[in-house]
PDB file of C-alpha atoms in Angstrom:
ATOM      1  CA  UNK A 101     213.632 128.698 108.472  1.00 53.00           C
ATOM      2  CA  UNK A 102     216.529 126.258 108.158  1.00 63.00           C
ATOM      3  CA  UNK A 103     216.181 123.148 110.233  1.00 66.00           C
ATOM      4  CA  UNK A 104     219.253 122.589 112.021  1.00 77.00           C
ATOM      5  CA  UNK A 105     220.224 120.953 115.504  1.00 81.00           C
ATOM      6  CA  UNK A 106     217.809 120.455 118.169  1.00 84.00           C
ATOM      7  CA  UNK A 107     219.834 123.278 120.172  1.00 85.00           C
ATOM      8  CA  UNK A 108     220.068 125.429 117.130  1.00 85.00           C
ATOM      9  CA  UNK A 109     216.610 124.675 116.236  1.00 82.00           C
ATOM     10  CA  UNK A 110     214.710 125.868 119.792  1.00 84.00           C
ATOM     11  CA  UNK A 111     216.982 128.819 120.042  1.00 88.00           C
ATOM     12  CA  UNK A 112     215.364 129.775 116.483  1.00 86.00           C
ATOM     13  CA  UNK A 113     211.845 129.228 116.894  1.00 84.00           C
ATOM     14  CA  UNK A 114     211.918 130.631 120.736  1.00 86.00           C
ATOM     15  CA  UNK A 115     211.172 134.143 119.175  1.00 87.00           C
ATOM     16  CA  UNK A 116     209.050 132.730 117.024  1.00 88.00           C
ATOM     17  CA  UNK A 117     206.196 130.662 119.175  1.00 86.00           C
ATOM     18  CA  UNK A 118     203.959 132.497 120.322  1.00 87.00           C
ATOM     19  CA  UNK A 119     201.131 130.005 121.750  1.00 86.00           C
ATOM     20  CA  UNK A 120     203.709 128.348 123.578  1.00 81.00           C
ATOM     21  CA  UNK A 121     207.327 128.369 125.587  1.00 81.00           C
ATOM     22  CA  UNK A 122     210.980 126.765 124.873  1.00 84.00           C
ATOM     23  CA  UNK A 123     212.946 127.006 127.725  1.00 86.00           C
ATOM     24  CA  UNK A 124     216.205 128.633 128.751  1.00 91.00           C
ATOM     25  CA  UNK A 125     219.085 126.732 127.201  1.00 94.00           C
ATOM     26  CA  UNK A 126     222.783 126.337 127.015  1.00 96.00           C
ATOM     27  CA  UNK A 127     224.120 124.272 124.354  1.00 95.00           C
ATOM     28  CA  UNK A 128     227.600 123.891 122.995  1.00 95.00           C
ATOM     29  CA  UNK A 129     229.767 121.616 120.764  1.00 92.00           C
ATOM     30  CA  UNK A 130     231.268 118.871 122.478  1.00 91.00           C
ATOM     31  CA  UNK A 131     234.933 119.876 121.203  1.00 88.00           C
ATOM     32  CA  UNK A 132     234.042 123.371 123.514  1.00 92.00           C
ATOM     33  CA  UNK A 133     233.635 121.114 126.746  1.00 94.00           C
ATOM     34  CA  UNK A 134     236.802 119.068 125.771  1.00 90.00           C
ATOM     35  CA  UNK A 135     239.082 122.580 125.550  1.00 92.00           C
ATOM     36  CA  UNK A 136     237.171 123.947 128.316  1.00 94.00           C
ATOM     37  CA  UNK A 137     234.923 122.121 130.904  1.00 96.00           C
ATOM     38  CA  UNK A 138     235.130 124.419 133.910  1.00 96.00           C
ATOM     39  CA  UNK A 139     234.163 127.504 131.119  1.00 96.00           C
ATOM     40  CA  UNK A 140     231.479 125.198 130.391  1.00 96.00           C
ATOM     41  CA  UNK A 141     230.085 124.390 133.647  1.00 96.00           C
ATOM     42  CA  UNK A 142     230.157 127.800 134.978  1.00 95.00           C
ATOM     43  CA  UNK A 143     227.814 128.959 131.994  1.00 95.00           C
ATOM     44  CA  UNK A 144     225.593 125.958 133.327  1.00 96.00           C
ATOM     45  CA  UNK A 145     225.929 127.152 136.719  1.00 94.00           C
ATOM     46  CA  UNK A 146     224.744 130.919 135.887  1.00 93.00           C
ATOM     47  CA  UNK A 147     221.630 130.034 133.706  1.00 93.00           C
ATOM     48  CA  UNK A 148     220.628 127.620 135.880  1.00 92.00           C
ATOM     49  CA  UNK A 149     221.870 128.042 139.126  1.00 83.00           C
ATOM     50  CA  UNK A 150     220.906 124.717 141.002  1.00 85.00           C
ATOM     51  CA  UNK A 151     217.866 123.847 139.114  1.00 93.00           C
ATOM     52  CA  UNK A 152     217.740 119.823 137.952  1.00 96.00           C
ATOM     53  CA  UNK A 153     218.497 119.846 134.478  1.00 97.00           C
ATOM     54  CA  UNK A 154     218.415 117.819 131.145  1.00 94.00           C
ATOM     55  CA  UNK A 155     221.384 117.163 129.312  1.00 96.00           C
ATOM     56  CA  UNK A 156     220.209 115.966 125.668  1.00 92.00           C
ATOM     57  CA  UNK A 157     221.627 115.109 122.543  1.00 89.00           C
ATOM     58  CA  UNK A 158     222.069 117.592 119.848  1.00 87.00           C
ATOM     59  CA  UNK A 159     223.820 116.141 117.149  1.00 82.00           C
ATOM     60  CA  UNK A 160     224.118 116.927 113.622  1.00 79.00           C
ATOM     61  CA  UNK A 161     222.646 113.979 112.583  1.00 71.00           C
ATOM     62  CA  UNK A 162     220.348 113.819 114.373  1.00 72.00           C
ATOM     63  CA  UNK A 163     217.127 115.032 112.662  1.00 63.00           C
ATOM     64  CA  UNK A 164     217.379 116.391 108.961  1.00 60.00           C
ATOM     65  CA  UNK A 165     214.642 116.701 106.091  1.00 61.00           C
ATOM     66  CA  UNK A 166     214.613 113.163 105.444  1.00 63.00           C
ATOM     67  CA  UNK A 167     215.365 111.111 108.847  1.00 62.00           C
ATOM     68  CA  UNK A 168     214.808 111.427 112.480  1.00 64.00           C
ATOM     69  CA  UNK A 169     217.249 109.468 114.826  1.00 66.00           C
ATOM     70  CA  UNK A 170     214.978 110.563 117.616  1.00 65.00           C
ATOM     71  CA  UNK A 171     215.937 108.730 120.624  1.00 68.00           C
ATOM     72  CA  UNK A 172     219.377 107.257 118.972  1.00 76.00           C
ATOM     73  CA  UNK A 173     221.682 109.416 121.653  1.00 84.00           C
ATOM     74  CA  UNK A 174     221.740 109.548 125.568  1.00 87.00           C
ATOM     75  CA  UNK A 175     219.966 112.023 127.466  1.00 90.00           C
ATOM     76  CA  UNK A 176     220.432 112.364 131.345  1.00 94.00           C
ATOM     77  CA  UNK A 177     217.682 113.342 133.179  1.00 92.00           C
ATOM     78  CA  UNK A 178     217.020 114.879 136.862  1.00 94.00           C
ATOM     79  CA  UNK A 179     220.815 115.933 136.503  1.00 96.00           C
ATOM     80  CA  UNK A 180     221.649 117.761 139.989  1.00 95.00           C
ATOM     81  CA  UNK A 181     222.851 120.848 139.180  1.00 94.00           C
ATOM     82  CA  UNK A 182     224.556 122.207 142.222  1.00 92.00           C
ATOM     83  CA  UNK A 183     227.088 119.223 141.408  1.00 95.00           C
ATOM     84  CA  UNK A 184     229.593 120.194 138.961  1.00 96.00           C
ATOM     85  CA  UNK A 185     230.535 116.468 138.932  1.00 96.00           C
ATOM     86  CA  UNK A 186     227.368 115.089 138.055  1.00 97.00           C
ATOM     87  CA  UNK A 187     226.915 117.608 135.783  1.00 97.00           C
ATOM     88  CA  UNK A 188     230.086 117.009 134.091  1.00 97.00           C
ATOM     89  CA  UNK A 189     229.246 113.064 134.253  1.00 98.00           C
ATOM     90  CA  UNK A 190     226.166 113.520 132.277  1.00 98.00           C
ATOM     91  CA  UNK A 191     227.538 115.469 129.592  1.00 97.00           C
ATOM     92  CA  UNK A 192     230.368 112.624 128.966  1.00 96.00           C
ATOM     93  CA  UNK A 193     227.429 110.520 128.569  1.00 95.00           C
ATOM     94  CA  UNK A 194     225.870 112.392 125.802  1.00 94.00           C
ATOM     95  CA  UNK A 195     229.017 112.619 124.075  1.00 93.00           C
ATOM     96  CA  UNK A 196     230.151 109.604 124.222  1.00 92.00           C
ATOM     97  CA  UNK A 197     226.851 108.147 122.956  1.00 89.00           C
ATOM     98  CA  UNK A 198     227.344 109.649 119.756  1.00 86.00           C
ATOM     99  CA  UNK A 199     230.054 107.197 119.144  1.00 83.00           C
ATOM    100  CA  UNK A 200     232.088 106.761 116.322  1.00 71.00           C
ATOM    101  CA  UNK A 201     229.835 107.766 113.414  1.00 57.00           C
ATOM    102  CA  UNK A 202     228.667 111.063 115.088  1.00 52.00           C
ATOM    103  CA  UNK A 203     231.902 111.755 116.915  1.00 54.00           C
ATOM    104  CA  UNK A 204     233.037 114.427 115.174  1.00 62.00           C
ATOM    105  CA  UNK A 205     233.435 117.378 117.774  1.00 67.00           C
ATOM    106  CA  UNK A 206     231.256 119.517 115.874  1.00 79.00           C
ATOM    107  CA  UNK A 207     228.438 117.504 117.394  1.00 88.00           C
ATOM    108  CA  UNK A 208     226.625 119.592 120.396  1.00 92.00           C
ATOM    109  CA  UNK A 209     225.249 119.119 123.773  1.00 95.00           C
ATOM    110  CA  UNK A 210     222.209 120.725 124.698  1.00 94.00           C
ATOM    111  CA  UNK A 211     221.618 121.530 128.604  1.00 97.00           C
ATOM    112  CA  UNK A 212     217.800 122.593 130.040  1.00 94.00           C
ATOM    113  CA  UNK A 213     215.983 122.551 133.449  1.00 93.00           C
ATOM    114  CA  UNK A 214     213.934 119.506 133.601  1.00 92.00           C
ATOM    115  CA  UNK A 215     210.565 119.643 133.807  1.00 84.00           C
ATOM    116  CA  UNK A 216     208.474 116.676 135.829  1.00 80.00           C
ATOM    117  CA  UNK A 217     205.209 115.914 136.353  1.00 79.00           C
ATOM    118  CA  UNK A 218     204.184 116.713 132.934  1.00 80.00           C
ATOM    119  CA  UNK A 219     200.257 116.370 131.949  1.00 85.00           C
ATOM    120  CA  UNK A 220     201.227 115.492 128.280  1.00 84.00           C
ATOM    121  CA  UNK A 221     204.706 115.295 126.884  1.00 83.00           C
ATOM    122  CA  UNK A 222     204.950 114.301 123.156  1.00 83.00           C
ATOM    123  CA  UNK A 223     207.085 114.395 119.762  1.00 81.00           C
ATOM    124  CA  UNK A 224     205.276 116.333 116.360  1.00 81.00           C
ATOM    125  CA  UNK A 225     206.315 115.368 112.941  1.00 77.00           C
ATOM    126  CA  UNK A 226     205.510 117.505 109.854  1.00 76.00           C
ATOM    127  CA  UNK A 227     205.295 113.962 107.653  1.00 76.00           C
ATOM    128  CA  UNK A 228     204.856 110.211 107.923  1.00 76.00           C
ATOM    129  CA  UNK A 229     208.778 108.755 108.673  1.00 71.00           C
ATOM    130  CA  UNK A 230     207.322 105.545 106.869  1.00 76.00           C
ATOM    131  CA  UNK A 231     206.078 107.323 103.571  1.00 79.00           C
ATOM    132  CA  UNK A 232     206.871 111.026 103.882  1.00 76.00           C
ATOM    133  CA  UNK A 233     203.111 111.661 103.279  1.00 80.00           C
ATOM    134  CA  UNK A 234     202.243 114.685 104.108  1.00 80.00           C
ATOM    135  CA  UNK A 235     200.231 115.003 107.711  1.00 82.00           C
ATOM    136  CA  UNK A 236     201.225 115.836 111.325  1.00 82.00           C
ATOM    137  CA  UNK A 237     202.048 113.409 113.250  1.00 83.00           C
ATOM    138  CA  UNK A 238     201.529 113.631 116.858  1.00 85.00           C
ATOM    139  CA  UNK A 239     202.640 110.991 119.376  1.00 85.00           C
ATOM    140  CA  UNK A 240     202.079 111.761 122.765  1.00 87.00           C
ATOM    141  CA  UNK A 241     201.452 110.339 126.695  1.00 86.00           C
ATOM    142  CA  UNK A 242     198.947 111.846 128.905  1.00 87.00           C
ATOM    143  CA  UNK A 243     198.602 109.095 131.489  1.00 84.00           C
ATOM    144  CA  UNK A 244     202.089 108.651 132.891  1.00 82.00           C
ATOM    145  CA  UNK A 245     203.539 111.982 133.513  1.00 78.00           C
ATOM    146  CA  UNK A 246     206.733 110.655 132.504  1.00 79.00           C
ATOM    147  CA  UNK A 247     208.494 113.402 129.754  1.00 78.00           C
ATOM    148  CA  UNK A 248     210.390 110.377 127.902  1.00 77.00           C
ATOM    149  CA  UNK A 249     208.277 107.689 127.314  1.00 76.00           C
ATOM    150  CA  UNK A 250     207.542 108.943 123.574  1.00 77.00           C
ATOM    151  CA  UNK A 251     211.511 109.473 122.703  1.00 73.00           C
ATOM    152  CA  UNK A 252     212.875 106.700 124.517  1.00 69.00           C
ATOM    153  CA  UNK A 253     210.558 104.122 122.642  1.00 63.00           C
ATOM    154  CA  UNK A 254     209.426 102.604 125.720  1.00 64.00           C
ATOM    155  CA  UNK A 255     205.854 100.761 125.422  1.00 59.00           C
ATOM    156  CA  UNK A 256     202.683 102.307 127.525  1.00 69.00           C
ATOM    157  CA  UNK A 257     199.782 104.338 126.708  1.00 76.00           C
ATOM    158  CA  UNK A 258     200.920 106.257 124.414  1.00 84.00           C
ATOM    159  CA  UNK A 259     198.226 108.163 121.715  1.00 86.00           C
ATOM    160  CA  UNK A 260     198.734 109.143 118.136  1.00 83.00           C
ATOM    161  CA  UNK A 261     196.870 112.057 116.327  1.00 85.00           C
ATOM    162  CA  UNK A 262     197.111 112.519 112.598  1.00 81.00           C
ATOM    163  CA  UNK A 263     196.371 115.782 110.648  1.00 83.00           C
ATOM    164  CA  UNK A 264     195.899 116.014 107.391  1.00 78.00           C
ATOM    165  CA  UNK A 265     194.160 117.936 104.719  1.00 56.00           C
ATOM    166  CA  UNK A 266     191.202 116.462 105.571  1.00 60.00           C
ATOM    167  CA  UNK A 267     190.965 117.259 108.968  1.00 55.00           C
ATOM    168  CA  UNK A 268     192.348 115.245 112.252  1.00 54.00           C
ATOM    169  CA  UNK A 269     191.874 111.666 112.851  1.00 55.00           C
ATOM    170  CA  UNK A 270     192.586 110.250 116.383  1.00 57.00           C
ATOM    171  CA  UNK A 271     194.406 107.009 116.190  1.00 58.00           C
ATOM    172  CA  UNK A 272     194.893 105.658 119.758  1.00 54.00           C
TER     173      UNK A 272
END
């Protein structure tokens, strides 16, 4: 399993999880929606017909072996997406938060239905970002029902979970 994307990544494991379920998706690279936005859009449109949607970040460098930018780019939520316009508006966003070190068009866009009222939303990591040791790393908010308050690096009640050889040790 090559790590790639976040778009290229969930459409890989999706056949893979078993215990669990990644959402539809359309993703696409950002110099796609610049030849062709109404193309674009009306791929949206057909997966998702007016569902509200997230419009995340999916950049190349975004997450590799040895660094996470998580939370670096924009992501729109509670996109509306029986509007083509606000649709189209998010997607600019992400793009143009990639800015000049990630704007090369091979950069994608990844586009899924959003999902509120969560009970627990969180971020794994397969290794310490702060010494690479290795243990899961599990971050996570089950208070606020809020699906970014982990990635956008906002303060709250958020919990911690470590795993390691030696078993897990709850660190809240």
């Amino acid at each position: 399993f090559i790590l790639c994307t976040k778009a290229e990544t969930l459409s890989r494991l999706a056949p893979l999880v078993t215990t669990c379920h990644i959402g539809k998706q359309v993703s696409f690279k950002a110099s796609e929606w610049q030849l062709n936005k109404n193309e674009t859009i009306s791929r949206i449109n057909k997966k998702f017909s007016k569902a509200k949607l997230i419009i995340r970040s999916s950049a190349k460098g975004e997450d590799s072996w040895r660094a996470s930018n998580a939370g670096e780019f924009d992501s729109v939520i509670k996109v509306d997406g029986g509007s083509n316009d606000a649709v189209g508006e998010a997607i600019d966003l992400v793009i143009a938060s990639y800015g000049d070190l990630y704007s090369e068009n091979e950069n994608q866009v990844l586009v899924q239905e959003f999902i509120g009222n969560a009970k627990c939303s969180g971020v794994v990591f397969t290794c310490s970002l702060e010494t690479g040791a290795p243990y899961y790393r599990i971050n996570f908010d089950d208070k606020t029902s809020s699906t970014t308050s982990v990635t956008s690096g906002s303060e709250g009640e958020l919990r911690m979970v470590l795993v390691g050889r030696e078993g897990c040790h709850n660190i809240t």
